[in-house]
PDB file of C-alpha atoms in Angstrom:
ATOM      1  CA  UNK A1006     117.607 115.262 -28.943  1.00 44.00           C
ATOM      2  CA  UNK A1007     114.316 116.736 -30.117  1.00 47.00           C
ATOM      3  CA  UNK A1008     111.607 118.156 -27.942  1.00 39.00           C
ATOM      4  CA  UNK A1009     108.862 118.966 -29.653  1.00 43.00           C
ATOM      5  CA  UNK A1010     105.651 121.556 -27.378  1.00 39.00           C
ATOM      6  CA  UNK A1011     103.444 124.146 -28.142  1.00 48.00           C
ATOM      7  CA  UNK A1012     104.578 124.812 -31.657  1.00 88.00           C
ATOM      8  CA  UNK A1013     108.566 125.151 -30.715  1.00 91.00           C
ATOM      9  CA  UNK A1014     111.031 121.921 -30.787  1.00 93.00           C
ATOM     10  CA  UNK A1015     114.811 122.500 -30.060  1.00 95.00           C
ATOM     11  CA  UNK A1016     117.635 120.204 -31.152  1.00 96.00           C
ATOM     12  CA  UNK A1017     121.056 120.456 -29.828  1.00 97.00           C
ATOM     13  CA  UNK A1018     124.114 118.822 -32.249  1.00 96.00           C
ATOM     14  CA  UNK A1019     127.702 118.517 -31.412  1.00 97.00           C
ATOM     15  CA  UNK A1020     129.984 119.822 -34.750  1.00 97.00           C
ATOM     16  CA  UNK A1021     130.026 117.220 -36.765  1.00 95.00           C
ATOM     17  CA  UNK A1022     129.528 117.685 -40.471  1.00 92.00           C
ATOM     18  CA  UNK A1023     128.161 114.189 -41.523  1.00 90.00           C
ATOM     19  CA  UNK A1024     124.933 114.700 -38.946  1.00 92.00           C
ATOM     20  CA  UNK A1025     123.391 117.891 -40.767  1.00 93.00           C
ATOM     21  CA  UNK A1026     121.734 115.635 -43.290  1.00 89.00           C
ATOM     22  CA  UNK A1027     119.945 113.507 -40.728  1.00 92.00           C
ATOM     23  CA  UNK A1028     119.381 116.657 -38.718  1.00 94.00           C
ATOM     24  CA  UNK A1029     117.916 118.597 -41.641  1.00 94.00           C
ATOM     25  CA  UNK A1030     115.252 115.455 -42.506  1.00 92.00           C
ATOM     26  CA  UNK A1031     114.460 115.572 -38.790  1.00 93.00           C
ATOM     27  CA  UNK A1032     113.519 119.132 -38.421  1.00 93.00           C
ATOM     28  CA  UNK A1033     111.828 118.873 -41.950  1.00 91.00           C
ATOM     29  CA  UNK A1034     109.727 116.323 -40.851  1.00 90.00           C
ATOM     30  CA  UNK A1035     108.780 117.626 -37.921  1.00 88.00           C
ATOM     31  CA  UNK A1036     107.914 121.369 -38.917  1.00 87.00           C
ATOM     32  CA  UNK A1037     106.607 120.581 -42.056  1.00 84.00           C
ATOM     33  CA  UNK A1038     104.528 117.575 -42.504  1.00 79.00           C
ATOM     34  CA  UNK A1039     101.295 118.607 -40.907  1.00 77.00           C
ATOM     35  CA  UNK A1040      99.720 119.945 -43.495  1.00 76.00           C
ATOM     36  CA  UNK A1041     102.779 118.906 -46.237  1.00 82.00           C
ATOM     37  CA  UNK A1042     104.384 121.728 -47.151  1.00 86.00           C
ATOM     38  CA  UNK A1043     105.112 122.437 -51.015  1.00 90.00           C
ATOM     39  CA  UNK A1044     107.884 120.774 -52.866  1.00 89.00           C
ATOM     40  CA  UNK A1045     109.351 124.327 -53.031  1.00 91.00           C
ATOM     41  CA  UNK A1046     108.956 124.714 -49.222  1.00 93.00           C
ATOM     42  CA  UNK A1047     110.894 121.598 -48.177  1.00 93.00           C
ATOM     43  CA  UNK A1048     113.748 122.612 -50.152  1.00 94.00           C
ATOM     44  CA  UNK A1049     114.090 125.976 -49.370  1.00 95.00           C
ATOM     45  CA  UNK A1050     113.812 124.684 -45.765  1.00 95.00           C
ATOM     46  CA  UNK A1051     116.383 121.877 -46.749  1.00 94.00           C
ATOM     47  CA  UNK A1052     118.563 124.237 -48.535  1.00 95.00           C
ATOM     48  CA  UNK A1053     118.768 127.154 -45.269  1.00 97.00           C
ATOM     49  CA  UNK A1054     118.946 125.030 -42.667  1.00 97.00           C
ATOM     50  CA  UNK A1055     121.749 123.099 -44.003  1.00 95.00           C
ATOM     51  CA  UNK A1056     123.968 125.886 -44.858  1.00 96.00           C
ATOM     52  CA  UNK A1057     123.037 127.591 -41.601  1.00 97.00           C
ATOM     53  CA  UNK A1058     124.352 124.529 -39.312  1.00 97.00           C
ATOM     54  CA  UNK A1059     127.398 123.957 -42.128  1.00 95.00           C
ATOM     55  CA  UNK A1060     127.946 128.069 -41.032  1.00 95.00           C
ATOM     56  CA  UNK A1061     127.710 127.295 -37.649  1.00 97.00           C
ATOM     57  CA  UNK A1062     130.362 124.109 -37.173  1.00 96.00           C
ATOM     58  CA  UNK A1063     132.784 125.626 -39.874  1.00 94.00           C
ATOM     59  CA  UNK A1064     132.670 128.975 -39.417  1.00 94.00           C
ATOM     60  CA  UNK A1065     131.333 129.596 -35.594  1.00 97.00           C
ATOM     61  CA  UNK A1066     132.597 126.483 -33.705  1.00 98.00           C
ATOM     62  CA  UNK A1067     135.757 126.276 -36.085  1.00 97.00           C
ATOM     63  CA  UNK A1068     134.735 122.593 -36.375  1.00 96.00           C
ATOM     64  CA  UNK A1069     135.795 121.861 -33.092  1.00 97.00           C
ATOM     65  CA  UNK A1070     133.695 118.617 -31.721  1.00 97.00           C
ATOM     66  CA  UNK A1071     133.101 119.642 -28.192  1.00 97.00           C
ATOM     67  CA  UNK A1072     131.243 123.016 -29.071  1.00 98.00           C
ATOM     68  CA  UNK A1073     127.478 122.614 -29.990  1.00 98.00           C
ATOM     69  CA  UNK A1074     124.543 123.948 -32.599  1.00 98.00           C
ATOM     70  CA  UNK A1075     121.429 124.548 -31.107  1.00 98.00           C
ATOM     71  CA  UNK A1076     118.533 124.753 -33.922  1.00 98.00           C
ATOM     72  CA  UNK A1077     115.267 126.184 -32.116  1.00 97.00           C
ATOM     73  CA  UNK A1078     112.377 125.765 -34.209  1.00 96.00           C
ATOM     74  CA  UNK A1079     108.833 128.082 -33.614  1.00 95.00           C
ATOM     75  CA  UNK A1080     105.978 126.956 -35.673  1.00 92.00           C
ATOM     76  CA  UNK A1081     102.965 129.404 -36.245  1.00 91.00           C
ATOM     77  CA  UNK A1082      99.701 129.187 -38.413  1.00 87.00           C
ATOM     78  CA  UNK A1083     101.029 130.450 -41.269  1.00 88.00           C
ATOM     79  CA  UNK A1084     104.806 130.811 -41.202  1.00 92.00           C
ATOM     80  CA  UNK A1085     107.780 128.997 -39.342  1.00 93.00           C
ATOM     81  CA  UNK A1086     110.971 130.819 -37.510  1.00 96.00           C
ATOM     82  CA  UNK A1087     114.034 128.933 -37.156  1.00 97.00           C
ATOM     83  CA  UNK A1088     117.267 129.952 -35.256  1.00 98.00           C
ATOM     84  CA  UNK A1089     120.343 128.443 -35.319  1.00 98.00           C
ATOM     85  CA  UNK A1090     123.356 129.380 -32.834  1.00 98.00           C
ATOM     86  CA  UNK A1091     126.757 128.671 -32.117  1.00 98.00           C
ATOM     87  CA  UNK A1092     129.400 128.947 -29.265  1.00 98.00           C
ATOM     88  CA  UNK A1093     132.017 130.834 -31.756  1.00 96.00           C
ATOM     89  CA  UNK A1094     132.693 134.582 -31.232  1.00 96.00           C
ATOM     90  CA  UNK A1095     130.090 135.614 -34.339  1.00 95.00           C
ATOM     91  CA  UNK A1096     130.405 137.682 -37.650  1.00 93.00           C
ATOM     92  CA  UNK A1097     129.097 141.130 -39.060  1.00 92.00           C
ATOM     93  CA  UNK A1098     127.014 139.867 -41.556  1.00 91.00           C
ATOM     94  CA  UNK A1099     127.106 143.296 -43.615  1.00 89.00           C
ATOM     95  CA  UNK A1100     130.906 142.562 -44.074  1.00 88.00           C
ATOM     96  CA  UNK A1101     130.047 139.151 -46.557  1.00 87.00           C
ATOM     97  CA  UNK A1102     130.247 140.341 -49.654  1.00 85.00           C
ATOM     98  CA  UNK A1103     127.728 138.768 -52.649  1.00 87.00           C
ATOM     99  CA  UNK A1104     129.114 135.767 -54.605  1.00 89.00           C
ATOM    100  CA  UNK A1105     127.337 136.899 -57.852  1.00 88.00           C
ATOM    101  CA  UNK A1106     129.665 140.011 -58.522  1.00 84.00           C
ATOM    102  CA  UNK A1107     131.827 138.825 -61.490  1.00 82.00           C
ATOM    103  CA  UNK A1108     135.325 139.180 -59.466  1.00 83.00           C
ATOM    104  CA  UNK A1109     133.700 136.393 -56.914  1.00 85.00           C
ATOM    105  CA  UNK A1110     132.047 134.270 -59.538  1.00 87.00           C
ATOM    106  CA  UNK A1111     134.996 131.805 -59.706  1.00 88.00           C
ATOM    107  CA  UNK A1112     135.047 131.971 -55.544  1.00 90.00           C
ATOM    108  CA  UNK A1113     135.159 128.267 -54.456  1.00 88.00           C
ATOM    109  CA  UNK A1114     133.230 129.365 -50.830  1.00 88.00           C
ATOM    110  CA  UNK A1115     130.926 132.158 -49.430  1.00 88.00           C
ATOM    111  CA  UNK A1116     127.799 131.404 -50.997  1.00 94.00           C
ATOM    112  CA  UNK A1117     126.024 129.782 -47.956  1.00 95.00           C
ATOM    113  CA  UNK A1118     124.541 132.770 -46.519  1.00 95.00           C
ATOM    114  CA  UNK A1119     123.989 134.179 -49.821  1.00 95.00           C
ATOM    115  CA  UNK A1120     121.482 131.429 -50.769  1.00 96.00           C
ATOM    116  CA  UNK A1121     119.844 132.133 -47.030  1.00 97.00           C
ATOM    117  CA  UNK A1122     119.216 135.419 -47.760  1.00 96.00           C
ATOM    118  CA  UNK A1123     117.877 134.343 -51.205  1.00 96.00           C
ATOM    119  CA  UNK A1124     115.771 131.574 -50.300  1.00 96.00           C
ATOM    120  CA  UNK A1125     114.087 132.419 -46.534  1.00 97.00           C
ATOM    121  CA  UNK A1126     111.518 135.355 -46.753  1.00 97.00           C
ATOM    122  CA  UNK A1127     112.951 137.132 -43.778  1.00 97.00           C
ATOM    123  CA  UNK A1128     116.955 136.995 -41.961  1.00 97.00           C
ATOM    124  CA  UNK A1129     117.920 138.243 -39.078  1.00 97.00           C
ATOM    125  CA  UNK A1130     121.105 137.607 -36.603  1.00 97.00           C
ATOM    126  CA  UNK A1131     121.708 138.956 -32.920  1.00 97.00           C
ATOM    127  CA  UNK A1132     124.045 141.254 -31.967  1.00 95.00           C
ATOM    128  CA  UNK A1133     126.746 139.258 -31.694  1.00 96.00           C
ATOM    129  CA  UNK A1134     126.778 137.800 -35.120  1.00 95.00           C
ATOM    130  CA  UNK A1135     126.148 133.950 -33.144  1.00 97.00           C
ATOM    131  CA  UNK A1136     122.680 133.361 -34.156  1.00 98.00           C
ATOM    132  CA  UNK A1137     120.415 133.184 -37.264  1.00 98.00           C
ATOM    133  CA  UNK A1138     117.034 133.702 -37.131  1.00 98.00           C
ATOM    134  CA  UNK A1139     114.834 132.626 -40.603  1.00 98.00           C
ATOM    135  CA  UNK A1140     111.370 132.737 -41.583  1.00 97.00           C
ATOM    136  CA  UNK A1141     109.549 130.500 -44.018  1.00 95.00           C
ATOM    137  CA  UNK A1142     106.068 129.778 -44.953  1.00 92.00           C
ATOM    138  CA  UNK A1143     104.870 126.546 -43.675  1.00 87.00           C
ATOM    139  CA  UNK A1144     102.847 126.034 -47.537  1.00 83.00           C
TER     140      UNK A1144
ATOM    141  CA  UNK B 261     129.176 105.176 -53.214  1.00 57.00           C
ATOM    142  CA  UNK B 262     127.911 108.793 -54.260  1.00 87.00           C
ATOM    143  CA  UNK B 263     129.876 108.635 -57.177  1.00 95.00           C
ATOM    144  CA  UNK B 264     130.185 106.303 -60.572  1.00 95.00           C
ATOM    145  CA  UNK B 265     132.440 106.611 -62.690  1.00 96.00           C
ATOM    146  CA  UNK B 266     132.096 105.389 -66.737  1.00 96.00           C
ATOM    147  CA  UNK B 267     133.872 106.474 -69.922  1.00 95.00           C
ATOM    148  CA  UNK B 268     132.370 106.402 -73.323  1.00 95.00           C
ATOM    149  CA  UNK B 269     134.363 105.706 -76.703  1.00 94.00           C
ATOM    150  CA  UNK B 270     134.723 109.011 -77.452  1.00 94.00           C
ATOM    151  CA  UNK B 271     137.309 109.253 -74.099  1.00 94.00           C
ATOM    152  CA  UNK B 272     134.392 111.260 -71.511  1.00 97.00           C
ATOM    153  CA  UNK B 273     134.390 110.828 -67.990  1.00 97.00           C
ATOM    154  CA  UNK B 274     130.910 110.721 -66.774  1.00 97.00           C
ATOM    155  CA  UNK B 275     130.513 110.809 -63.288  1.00 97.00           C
ATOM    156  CA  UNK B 276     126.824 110.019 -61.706  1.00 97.00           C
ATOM    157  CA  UNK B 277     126.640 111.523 -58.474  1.00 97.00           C
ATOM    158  CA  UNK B 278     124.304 110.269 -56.574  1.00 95.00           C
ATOM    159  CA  UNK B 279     122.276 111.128 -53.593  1.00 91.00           C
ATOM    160  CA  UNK B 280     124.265 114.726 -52.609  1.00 91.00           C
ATOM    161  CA  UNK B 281     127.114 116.868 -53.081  1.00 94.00           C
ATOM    162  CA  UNK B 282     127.282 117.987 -49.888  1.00 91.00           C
ATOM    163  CA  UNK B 283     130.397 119.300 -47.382  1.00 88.00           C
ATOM    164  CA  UNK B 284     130.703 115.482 -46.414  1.00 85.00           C
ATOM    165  CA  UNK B 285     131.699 114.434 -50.054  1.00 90.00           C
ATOM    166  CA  UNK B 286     132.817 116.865 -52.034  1.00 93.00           C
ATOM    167  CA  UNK B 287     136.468 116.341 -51.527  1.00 94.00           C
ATOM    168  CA  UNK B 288     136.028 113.013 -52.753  1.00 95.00           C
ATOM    169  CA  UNK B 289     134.365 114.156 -56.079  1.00 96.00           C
ATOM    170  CA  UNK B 290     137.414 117.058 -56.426  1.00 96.00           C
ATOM    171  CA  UNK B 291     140.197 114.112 -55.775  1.00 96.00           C
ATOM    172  CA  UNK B 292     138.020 111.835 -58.138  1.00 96.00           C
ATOM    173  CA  UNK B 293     138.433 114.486 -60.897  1.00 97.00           C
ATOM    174  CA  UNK B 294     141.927 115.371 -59.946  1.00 96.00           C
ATOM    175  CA  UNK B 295     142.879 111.812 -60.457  1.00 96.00           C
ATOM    176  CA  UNK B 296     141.391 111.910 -63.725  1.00 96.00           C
ATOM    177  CA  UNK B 297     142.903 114.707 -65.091  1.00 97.00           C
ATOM    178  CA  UNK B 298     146.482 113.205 -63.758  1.00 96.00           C
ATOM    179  CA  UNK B 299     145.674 110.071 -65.936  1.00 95.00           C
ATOM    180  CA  UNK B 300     145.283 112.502 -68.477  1.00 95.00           C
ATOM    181  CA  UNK B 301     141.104 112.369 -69.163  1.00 96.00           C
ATOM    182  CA  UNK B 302     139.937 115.760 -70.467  1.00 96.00           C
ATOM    183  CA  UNK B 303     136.469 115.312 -71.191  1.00 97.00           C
ATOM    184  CA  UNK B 304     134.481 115.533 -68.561  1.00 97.00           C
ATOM    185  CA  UNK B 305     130.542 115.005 -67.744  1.00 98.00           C
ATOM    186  CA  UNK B 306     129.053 115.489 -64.769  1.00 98.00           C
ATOM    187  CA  UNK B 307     125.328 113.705 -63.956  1.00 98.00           C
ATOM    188  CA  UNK B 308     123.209 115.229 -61.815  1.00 97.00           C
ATOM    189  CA  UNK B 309     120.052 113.330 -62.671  1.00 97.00           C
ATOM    190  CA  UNK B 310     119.938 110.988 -59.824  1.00 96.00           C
ATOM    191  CA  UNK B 311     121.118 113.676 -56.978  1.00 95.00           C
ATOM    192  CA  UNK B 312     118.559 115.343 -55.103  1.00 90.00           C
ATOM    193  CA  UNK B 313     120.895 118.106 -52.997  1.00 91.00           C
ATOM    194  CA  UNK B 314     123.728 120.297 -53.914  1.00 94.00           C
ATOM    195  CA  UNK B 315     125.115 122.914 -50.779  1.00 94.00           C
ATOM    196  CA  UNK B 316     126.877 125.802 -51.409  1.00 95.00           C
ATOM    197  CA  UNK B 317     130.060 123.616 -50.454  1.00 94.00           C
ATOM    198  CA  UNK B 318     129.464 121.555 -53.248  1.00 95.00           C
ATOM    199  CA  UNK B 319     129.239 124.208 -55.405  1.00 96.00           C
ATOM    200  CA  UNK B 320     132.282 125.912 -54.327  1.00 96.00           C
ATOM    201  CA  UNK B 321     133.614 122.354 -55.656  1.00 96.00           C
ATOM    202  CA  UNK B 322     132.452 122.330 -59.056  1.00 97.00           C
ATOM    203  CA  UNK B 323     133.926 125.959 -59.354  1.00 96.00           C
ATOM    204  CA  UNK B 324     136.926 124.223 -58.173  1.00 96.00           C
ATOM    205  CA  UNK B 325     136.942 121.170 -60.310  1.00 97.00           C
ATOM    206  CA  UNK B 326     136.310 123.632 -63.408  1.00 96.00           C
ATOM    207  CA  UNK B 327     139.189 125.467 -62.845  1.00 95.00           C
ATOM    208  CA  UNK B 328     141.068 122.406 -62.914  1.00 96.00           C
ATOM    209  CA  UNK B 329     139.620 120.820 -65.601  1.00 97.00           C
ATOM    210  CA  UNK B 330     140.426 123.818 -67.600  1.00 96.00           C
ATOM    211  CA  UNK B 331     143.816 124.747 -66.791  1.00 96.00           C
ATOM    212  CA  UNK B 332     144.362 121.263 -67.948  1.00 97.00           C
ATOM    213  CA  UNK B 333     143.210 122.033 -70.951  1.00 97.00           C
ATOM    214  CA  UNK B 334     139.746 120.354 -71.105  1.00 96.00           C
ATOM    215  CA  UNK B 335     136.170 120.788 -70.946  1.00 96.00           C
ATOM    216  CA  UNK B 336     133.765 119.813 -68.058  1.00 97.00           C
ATOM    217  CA  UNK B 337     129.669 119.745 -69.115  1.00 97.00           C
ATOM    218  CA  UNK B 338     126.971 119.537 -66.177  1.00 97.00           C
ATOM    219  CA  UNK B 339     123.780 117.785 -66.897  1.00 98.00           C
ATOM    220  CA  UNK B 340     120.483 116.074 -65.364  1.00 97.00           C
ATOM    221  CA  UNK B 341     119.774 119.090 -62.604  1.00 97.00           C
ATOM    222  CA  UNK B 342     116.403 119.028 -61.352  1.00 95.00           C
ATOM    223  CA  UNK B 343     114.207 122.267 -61.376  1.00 95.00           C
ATOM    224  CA  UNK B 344     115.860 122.629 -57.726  1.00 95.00           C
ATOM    225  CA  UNK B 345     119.135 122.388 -58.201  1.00 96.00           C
ATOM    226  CA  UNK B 346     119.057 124.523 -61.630  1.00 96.00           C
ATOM    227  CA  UNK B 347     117.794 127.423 -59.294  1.00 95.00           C
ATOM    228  CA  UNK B 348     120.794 126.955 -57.146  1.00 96.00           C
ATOM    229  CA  UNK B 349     122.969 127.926 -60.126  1.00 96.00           C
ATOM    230  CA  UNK B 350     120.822 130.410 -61.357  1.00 96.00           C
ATOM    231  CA  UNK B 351     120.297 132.022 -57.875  1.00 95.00           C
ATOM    232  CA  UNK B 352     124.600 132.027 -57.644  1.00 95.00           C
ATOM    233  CA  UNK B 353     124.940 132.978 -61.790  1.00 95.00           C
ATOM    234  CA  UNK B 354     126.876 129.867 -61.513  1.00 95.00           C
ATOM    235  CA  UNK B 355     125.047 128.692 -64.470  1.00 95.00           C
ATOM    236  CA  UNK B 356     126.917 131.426 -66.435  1.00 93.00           C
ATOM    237  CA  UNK B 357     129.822 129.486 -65.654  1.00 93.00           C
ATOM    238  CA  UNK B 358     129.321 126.534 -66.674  1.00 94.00           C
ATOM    239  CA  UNK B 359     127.694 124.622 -69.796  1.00 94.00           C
ATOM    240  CA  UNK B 360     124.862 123.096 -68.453  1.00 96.00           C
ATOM    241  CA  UNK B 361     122.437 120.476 -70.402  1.00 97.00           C
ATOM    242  CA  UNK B 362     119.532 119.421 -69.767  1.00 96.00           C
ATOM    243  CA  UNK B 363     120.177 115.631 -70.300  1.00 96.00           C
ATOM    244  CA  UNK B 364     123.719 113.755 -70.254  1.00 96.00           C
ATOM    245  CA  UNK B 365     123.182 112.489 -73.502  1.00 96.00           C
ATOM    246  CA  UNK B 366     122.356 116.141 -74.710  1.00 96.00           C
ATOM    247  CA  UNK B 367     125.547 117.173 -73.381  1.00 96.00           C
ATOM    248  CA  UNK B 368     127.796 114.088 -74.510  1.00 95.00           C
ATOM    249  CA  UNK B 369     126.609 115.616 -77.941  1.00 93.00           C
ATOM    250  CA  UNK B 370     127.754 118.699 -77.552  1.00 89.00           C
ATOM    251  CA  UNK B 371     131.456 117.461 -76.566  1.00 89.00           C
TER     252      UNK B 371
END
């Protein structure tokens, strides 16, 4: 379902790993067509969001069907905000350590929020360690 | 099908994969391989050019696939990223693990 008013659209997903492409083109379309964003934009957008909902089924809702990712989307002039949530019991952040340190190199998982905090320009998470909140340029 | 599979006369595996390499597929690339190496193929190329994603998943599957490849004794070669994707590995210093080419015939020369 997408709602899209005033510059914020929501969509709500059940976990299921083979929807985050579709779900990915959606919100892409719809937060960053008008004006086109750069080539560098859409994938960084691409690249976030996609781990961030992959985070959120594996990691938050344990992959289980019934729980839900809800992507909330606010669009302003010059920059866009998105959040993504879960219904798992969250994570400290600060406690994931860096993929690029040579004794994780060969690590065959944890680079997913590692490219988040690479790619978006600003990350953020609540309290509970449940929701993501990541800014991007809309150029 | 996200993934073709060839083999040139010198014995390499090429694999095209196409569209992504995403948390949907990956496990179908790493049996792919797997199967490969159990038929005993060593050489091993993979083609980027016609994919337009990677996700972190599918990278943690190429450091997976690499380990196997080598412990089998053989070399993998990635080739064809896109300016996109190539930042992906440079962003993860993934590209310091593997030999990357900028074409798939540059890398089935440097087998």
């Amino acid at each position: 379902m997408v709602r899209a008013a005033s510059g914020r659209f929501r969509v709500v997903l059940a976990t299921d790993l083979t929807r985050i492409g579709v779900v990915v083109e959606t919100v892409a379309s719809c937060a960053l067509s008008t004006p086109p964003a750069s080539r560098q934009t859409l994938f960084r957008l691409r690249t976030i969001l996609a781990e961030a909902i992959a985070n959120a089924m594996v990691y938050g809702n344990q992959g289980e069907a019934s729980r839900l990712v809800t992507i909330e989307v606010e669009l302003h002039d010059d920059r866009l905000v998105i959040a993504v949530s879960d219904e798992g019991v969250g994570f400290d952040p600060a406690a994931i350590a860096p993929p690029t340190v040579e004794d994780r190199l060969g690590a065959t998982r944890g680079r997913g929020l590692f490219l988040i905090r690479r790619l978006a320009d600003h990350v953020t998470f609540n309290d509970r360690g449940n929701t993501i909140w990541m800014t991007l340029p809309r150029s | 099908m996200a993934f073709k599979t060839s083999r040139t006369e010198a014995g390499i595996t090429v694999v095209r994969v196409e569209g992504q390499l995403v948390v949907g597929n990956r496990q179908e690339l790493k049996e792919l391989v797997q199967d490969a190496v159990g038929h005993g193929d060593r050489k091993f190329l993979l083609d980027f050019t016609p994919t337009a994603y990677i996700d972190s998943s599918g990278l943690g599957a190429l450091v997976s696939i690499s380990k196997r490849v080598r412990e089998a004794g053989g070399d993998l070669r990635l080739a064809g990223l896109n300016e996109d994707l190539r930042s992906l590995f440079e962003l993860t210093k993934l590209d310091t693990l593997f030999p990357i080419a900028g074409t798939a015939a540059e890398a089935l020369a440097g087998f």
